[in-house]
């Protein structure tokens, strides 16, 4: 898979021309994915259906694995489970299927830079990431490399919206008119592109271990040479590939249960926005290695005996690199207060959430003043 996530290998199959839509077989309206029922449902007439396997190959693979319904014993007839990781070297050398596999439109936010895709007929009024109305139409690249897995939404929209409203009303030291003055563009379900990486590592480290001796004026540190080897395996280290959702915010709502990825099917995207990959595989592996290096350095530091550590040096060899590509679900409530953008983000699979909101420096000032007065009273009575 090439580093540019929008371009595949020459041998990859572009299927944008065979784009699929999802009309209701009863009334012709759109069917969309509903997290509560975990099915596609028509909001107009109430028709429901399960997501069909992503092609006969998936059904055959499921049958070959002996996948059956626990109640009836019949072969599985729902979406195929995403199976295994790919070797990194193979992914860097080859491409995958191209395009979303269903008709999509796209807009780019001129404020945060996110490139969002959505279904035809849906009007994109504001950026789903930052709430800015400054979005412009953008071309959908038929040569983008399609994600291989998807983690479907399981947290319903009403649940996420209720969490946001409760959170907004429970904040301390915020403007009193925040709930009334915040311009909320609603809460939007967005599929975020993700990579995950596996790797085995062996780290050889050397350091000076410090042992504290004596006390008071006789206190000193005795330094001794120390060394060791640390073996560690990384499993599904997450690496977001989003332009609209920064890595720090993504880490606050992790983990995503990536072991529950299912094989990509565009049906899951019905009714939701989806962001294109903004970080290619080679760049993602470099970023993943940096995170691994930092983790291993702290782990090696913990191995150093004694009371203190200095001059730590770590040399790491990595092997058995594997990766997965997939989309993960988030609910984002983007809102504007006094011209500034804020947002509340919910993990669409687990419900874990985080958010940003403006501070009321007046309330903070009064709290500090009250604390100083209280300290003064305590000191005067002591």
Coordinates of C-alpha atoms in Angstrom, one line a residue:
X1 CA 0.0 0.0 0.0
X2 CA 1.6 3.3 -1.0
X3 CA 2.2 6.1 1.5
X4 CA -0.3 8.4 -0.2
X5 CA -3.5 7.0 1.2
X6 CA -5.5 8.4 -1.7
X7 CA -3.6 6.4 -4.4
X8 CA -3.4 2.7 -4.7
X9 CA -1.1 0.3 -6.6
X10 CA -1.7 0.1 -10.3
X11 CA -3.0 -3.4 -10.0
X12 CA -5.7 -2.5 -7.5
X13 CA -9.3 -2.7 -8.5
X14 CA -11.2 0.6 -8.7
X15 CA -14.8 -0.1 -8.0
X16 CA -16.2 3.5 -7.7
X17 CA -18.0 2.9 -11.0
X18 CA -20.0 0.1 -9.3
X19 CA -21.1 2.4 -6.4
X20 CA -24.0 1.1 -4.3
X21 CA -26.9 3.0 -2.9
X22 CA -29.2 1.7 -0.1
X23 CA -32.8 2.2 -1.0
X24 CA -35.6 0.7 1.2
X25 CA -37.2 -2.3 -0.7
X26 CA -40.6 -1.3 0.7
X27 CA -40.8 2.4 0.1
X28 CA -37.7 3.5 -1.8
X29 CA -36.4 5.9 1.0
X30 CA -32.9 5.4 2.3
X31 CA -32.0 2.8 4.9
X32 CA -29.4 3.8 7.5
X33 CA -27.4 2.0 10.2
X34 CA -29.0 2.2 13.6
X35 CA -26.6 1.5 16.5
X36 CA -29.4 0.5 18.9
X37 CA -30.8 -2.3 16.7
X38 CA -27.5 -3.0 15.0
X39 CA -29.3 -3.2 11.7
X40 CA -30.1 -1.1 8.7
X41 CA -33.4 0.6 9.2
X42 CA -35.7 2.9 7.1
X43 CA -36.8 5.8 9.2
X44 CA -39.8 6.4 6.9
X45 CA -41.6 3.1 7.0
X46 CA -39.7 1.2 9.7
X47 CA -38.3 -1.6 7.5
X48 CA -35.2 -3.3 8.9
X49 CA -32.5 -5.6 7.5
X50 CA -29.2 -7.0 8.6
X51 CA -26.0 -6.1 6.8
X52 CA -25.4 -8.7 4.2
X53 CA -22.0 -10.3 3.8
X54 CA -19.6 -8.2 1.8
X55 CA -19.7 -10.5 -1.2
X56 CA -19.8 -14.2 -1.8
X57 CA -16.1 -14.5 -0.8
X58 CA -16.9 -13.4 2.7
X59 CA -19.8 -15.9 2.9
X60 CA -17.4 -18.6 1.7
X61 CA -14.8 -17.6 4.2
X62 CA -17.3 -17.7 7.0
X63 CA -18.4 -21.2 5.9
X64 CA -14.8 -22.4 5.6
X65 CA -14.2 -21.2 9.2
X66 CA -17.4 -23.1 10.3
X67 CA -19.1 -19.8 11.4
X68 CA -22.7 -20.7 12.4
X69 CA -25.7 -19.0 14.1
X70 CA -25.6 -20.3 17.8
X71 CA -29.4 -20.6 17.8
X72 CA -30.1 -22.3 14.5
X73 CA -26.8 -23.8 13.5
X74 CA -27.1 -22.2 10.1
X75 CA -24.2 -20.5 8.4
X76 CA -23.7 -16.9 9.4
X77 CA -25.6 -14.5 7.2
X78 CA -24.5 -11.2 8.7
X79 CA -21.4 -9.1 8.0
X80 CA -18.1 -11.0 7.9
X81 CA -15.8 -10.7 10.8
X82 CA -12.6 -8.8 10.0
X83 CA -9.9 -11.5 10.2
X84 CA -6.3 -10.9 11.1
X85 CA -3.6 -8.4 10.3
X86 CA -1.5 -7.9 7.2
X87 CA 2.2 -8.0 7.2
X88 CA 3.6 -4.5 7.0
X89 CA 6.0 -5.3 4.1
X90 CA 3.1 -6.6 2.0
X91 CA 1.0 -3.6 2.8
X92 CA 3.7 -1.2 1.7
X93 CA 4.3 -3.1 -1.5
X94 CA 0.7 -3.6 -2.7
X95 CA -2.6 -1.7 -2.9
X96 CA -6.1 -2.7 -2.0
X97 CA -9.6 -2.2 -3.4
X98 CA -10.2 1.5 -4.3
X99 CA -13.1 3.8 -3.6
X100 CA -15.7 3.8 -0.9
X101 CA -17.8 1.0 -2.7
X102 CA -20.8 3.3 -2.6
X103 CA -21.6 6.7 -4.0
X104 CA -20.3 9.5 -1.7
X105 CA -20.0 13.3 -1.9
X106 CA -17.3 15.3 -0.1
X107 CA -16.6 18.7 1.4
X108 CA -13.5 20.1 2.9
X109 CA -13.5 22.4 6.0
X110 CA -11.5 25.6 5.3
X111 CA -11.0 26.0 9.0
X112 CA -9.7 22.7 10.3
X113 CA -8.9 21.0 7.0
X114 CA -11.0 17.9 7.5
X115 CA -12.2 16.1 4.4
X116 CA -15.6 14.6 5.1
X117 CA -17.7 12.3 2.8
X118 CA -21.4 11.7 3.0
X119 CA -24.3 10.3 0.9
X120 CA -25.8 12.1 -2.0
X121 CA -28.8 14.1 -1.1
X122 CA -27.5 15.1 2.3
X123 CA -26.7 18.8 2.7
X124 CA -23.5 19.4 4.6
X125 CA -24.3 22.6 6.5
X126 CA -21.3 22.7 8.9
X127 CA -18.1 20.8 9.6
X128 CA -18.7 17.8 11.7
X129 CA -15.4 18.2 13.5
X130 CA -15.3 21.9 14.4
X131 CA -18.8 23.3 13.6
X132 CA -17.5 25.8 11.2
X133 CA -19.9 26.6 8.3
X134 CA -17.0 27.4 6.0
X135 CA -17.1 24.1 4.0
X136 CA -16.5 23.9 0.3
X137 CA -17.3 21.1 -2.1
X138 CA -14.4 18.8 -2.8
X139 CA -13.9 16.0 -5.3
X140 CA -14.2 12.4 -4.1
X141 CA -11.0 10.6 -5.1
X142 CA -12.0 7.3 -6.7
X143 CA -8.4 6.1 -6.2
X144 CA -8.4 6.4 -2.4
X145 CA -7.4 3.1 -0.7
X146 CA -10.4 1.6 0.9
X147 CA -10.3 0.7 4.6
X148 CA -10.4 -3.1 5.2
X149 CA -12.3 -3.1 8.4
X150 CA -15.0 -1.1 10.2
X151 CA -16.0 -0.9 13.8
X152 CA -19.8 -0.2 13.6
X153 CA -21.6 2.3 15.9
X154 CA -23.1 0.7 19.0
X155 CA -23.8 3.9 21.0
X156 CA -27.0 5.5 19.8
X157 CA -27.3 9.1 18.8
X158 CA -29.8 10.0 21.5
X159 CA -27.5 8.5 24.2
X160 CA -24.6 10.5 22.9
X161 CA -26.7 13.7 22.7
X162 CA -28.0 13.2 26.3
X163 CA -24.4 12.7 27.5
X164 CA -23.4 16.0 25.8
X165 CA -26.3 18.0 27.4
X166 CA -25.6 16.6 30.8
X167 CA -21.9 17.3 30.5
X168 CA -22.6 20.9 29.3
X169 CA -24.7 21.6 32.4
X170 CA -22.4 20.0 34.9
X171 CA -19.2 22.0 34.2
X172 CA -17.6 24.1 36.9
X173 CA -16.2 27.6 36.4
X174 CA -17.9 28.0 33.0
X175 CA -20.0 31.0 31.8
X176 CA -23.4 30.9 33.3
X177 CA -25.1 31.5 29.9
X178 CA -23.1 28.7 28.2
X179 CA -26.1 26.4 27.6
X180 CA -28.2 29.2 26.3
X181 CA -25.6 31.0 24.1
X182 CA -23.7 28.0 22.8
X183 CA -24.7 27.5 19.1
X184 CA -24.8 23.8 18.7
X185 CA -25.0 22.4 15.2
X186 CA -26.3 19.1 16.5
X187 CA -24.3 15.9 17.2
X188 CA -22.8 14.1 14.2
X189 CA -21.7 10.5 13.8
X190 CA -18.4 10.3 11.9
X191 CA -16.2 7.3 11.0
X192 CA -12.6 8.1 11.7
X193 CA -9.8 6.4 9.8
X194 CA -7.4 4.4 12.0
X195 CA -4.3 2.2 11.7
X196 CA -3.3 -0.4 14.3
X197 CA 0.1 -1.9 14.5
X198 CA 1.6 -5.1 16.1
X199 CA 5.3 -5.6 16.6
X200 CA 7.8 -7.6 18.6
X201 CA 10.6 -5.6 20.2
X202 CA 13.9 -6.3 22.0
X203 CA 15.5 -3.3 23.8
X204 CA 19.1 -3.3 25.1
X205 CA 19.6 -0.6 27.6
X206 CA 22.5 0.9 29.6
X207 CA 22.3 3.5 32.4
X208 CA 23.9 4.7 35.6
X209 CA 21.9 3.6 38.6
X210 CA 22.1 5.9 41.6
X211 CA 21.9 4.7 45.2
X212 CA 21.3 7.2 47.9
X213 CA 23.6 7.0 50.8
X214 CA 23.7 8.8 54.2
X215 CA 21.5 11.7 55.3
X216 CA 21.5 15.4 56.0
X217 CA 24.9 16.9 55.2
X218 CA 26.3 13.5 54.6
X219 CA 23.8 12.6 51.9
X220 CA 25.2 11.5 48.6
X221 CA 24.4 9.4 45.6
X222 CA 26.6 6.5 44.6
X223 CA 26.5 5.8 40.8
X224 CA 26.9 2.3 39.3
X225 CA 26.8 1.0 35.8
X226 CA 23.6 -1.0 35.0
X227 CA 22.4 -2.7 31.8
X228 CA 19.7 -5.1 30.7
X229 CA 17.4 -6.4 27.9
X230 CA 13.7 -5.9 27.7
X231 CA 11.4 -7.9 25.4
X232 CA 8.0 -6.5 24.7
X233 CA 5.2 -7.2 22.2
X234 CA 2.9 -4.4 21.0
X235 CA -0.6 -5.6 20.1
X236 CA -3.0 -3.3 18.2
X237 CA -1.2 0.0 19.0
X238 CA -3.7 2.6 17.7
X239 CA -2.7 5.3 15.3
X240 CA -5.4 7.8 14.2
X241 CA -5.2 8.9 10.6
X242 CA -7.6 11.8 10.9
X243 CA -7.2 15.4 9.9
X244 CA -10.2 16.6 11.8
X245 CA -9.7 14.8 15.1
X246 CA -6.3 15.4 16.6
X247 CA -4.3 12.5 18.1
X248 CA -4.5 13.9 21.7
X249 CA -8.3 13.9 21.7
X250 CA -8.4 10.5 20.1
X251 CA -6.2 9.1 22.9
X252 CA -8.6 10.5 25.5
X253 CA -11.5 8.4 24.2
X254 CA -9.4 5.3 23.5
X255 CA -9.4 2.3 23.6
X256 CA -11.5 1.4 20.6
X257 CA -12.2 -2.4 20.6
X258 CA -10.4 -3.0 17.3
X259 CA -10.6 -6.8 17.9
X260 CA -14.3 -6.3 17.0
X261 CA -13.6 -4.9 13.5
X262 CA -15.9 -6.4 10.8
X263 CA -15.0 -6.6 7.2
X264 CA -15.6 -3.3 5.5
X265 CA -19.1 -2.9 4.0
X266 CA -20.3 0.5 2.8
X267 CA -23.7 -0.3 4.4
X268 CA -22.3 0.7 7.7
X269 CA -21.6 4.2 6.5
X270 CA -25.2 4.8 5.5
X271 CA -26.4 7.7 7.5
X272 CA -23.0 8.8 8.7
X273 CA -20.1 10.9 7.6
X274 CA -16.8 9.3 6.9
X275 CA -13.3 10.9 6.8
X276 CA -10.7 9.9 4.2
X277 CA -7.3 8.8 5.4
X278 CA -5.0 11.8 6.0
X279 CA -2.0 9.6 7.1
X280 CA -0.5 7.0 4.8
X281 CA 0.7 3.6 5.9
X282 CA 4.5 4.4 5.8
X283 CA 4.0 7.7 7.8
X284 CA 1.7 5.9 10.2
X285 CA 4.3 3.2 10.9
X286 CA 6.9 5.9 11.6
X287 CA 4.6 7.6 14.1
X288 CA 3.7 4.3 15.7
X289 CA 7.4 3.5 16.1
X290 CA 7.9 6.9 17.8
X291 CA 5.1 6.0 20.3
X292 CA 6.7 2.5 20.8
X293 CA 10.1 4.1 21.4
X294 CA 8.7 6.4 24.0
X295 CA 6.9 3.5 25.8
X296 CA 9.9 1.3 25.7
X297 CA 12.2 4.0 27.1
X298 CA 9.9 4.5 30.1
X299 CA 9.7 0.7 30.5
X300 CA 13.6 0.4 30.4
X301 CA 13.9 3.3 32.9
X302 CA 11.6 1.3 35.3
X303 CA 14.1 -1.6 35.0
X304 CA 17.1 0.4 36.2
X305 CA 17.8 -0.6 39.8
X306 CA 18.5 1.9 42.6
X307 CA 16.9 5.2 43.6
X308 CA 17.9 7.4 40.6
X309 CA 18.7 7.0 37.0
X310 CA 20.9 9.0 34.5
X311 CA 22.5 8.6 31.1
X312 CA 19.9 6.0 30.0
X313 CA 20.5 4.7 26.5
X314 CA 18.1 2.4 24.7
X315 CA 18.7 0.5 21.4
X316 CA 15.6 -1.3 20.1
X317 CA 15.2 -3.8 17.3
X318 CA 11.7 -4.4 15.9
X319 CA 10.4 -7.5 14.1
X320 CA 7.1 -9.1 13.1
X321 CA 5.4 -5.9 12.0
X322 CA 1.7 -6.3 11.2
X323 CA -1.1 -3.7 10.7
X324 CA -4.8 -3.3 10.3
X325 CA -6.7 -0.5 8.6
X326 CA -10.2 0.4 9.5
X327 CA -12.8 3.1 10.4
X328 CA -13.8 3.7 14.0
X329 CA -17.0 5.5 15.2
X330 CA -17.2 8.8 17.1
X331 CA -20.0 11.2 17.9
X332 CA -19.0 14.8 17.8
X333 CA -21.0 17.7 19.1
X334 CA -19.4 20.8 17.7
X335 CA -20.6 24.1 19.1
X336 CA -19.6 27.8 18.9
X337 CA -19.5 30.2 21.9
X338 CA -18.7 33.9 21.4
X339 CA -17.1 33.1 18.0
X340 CA -14.9 30.3 19.3
X341 CA -15.3 26.6 18.4
X342 CA -15.5 23.9 21.0
X343 CA -16.5 20.2 20.8
X344 CA -17.6 17.2 22.7
X345 CA -16.4 13.8 21.5
X346 CA -17.9 10.4 22.3
X347 CA -16.4 7.0 21.4
X348 CA -19.2 5.5 19.3
X349 CA -18.3 1.9 20.5
X350 CA -17.7 2.4 24.2
X351 CA -19.3 5.7 25.2
X352 CA -16.1 7.1 26.7
X353 CA -16.1 10.9 26.2
X354 CA -14.1 14.1 26.4
X355 CA -14.8 17.7 25.6
X356 CA -13.6 21.3 25.6
X357 CA -15.5 24.3 26.9
X358 CA -14.8 28.0 27.6
X359 CA -13.7 29.1 31.1
X360 CA -15.3 31.9 33.2
X361 CA -12.3 33.8 34.5
X362 CA -14.7 35.9 36.6
X363 CA -15.9 32.7 38.5
X364 CA -12.3 31.5 38.8
X365 CA -11.2 34.9 40.2
X366 CA -14.0 34.8 42.8
X367 CA -13.1 31.2 43.8
X368 CA -9.4 32.2 44.2
X369 CA -10.4 35.2 46.3
X370 CA -12.7 33.1 48.5
X371 CA -9.9 30.6 49.0
X372 CA -7.5 33.4 50.0
X373 CA -10.0 34.8 52.5
X374 CA -10.6 31.4 54.0
X375 CA -6.8 30.8 54.4
X376 CA -6.5 34.2 56.0
X377 CA -9.3 33.4 58.5
X378 CA -7.7 30.1 59.4
X379 CA -4.3 31.7 59.9
X380 CA -5.7 34.5 62.0
X381 CA -7.4 32.0 64.3
X382 CA -4.4 29.7 64.7

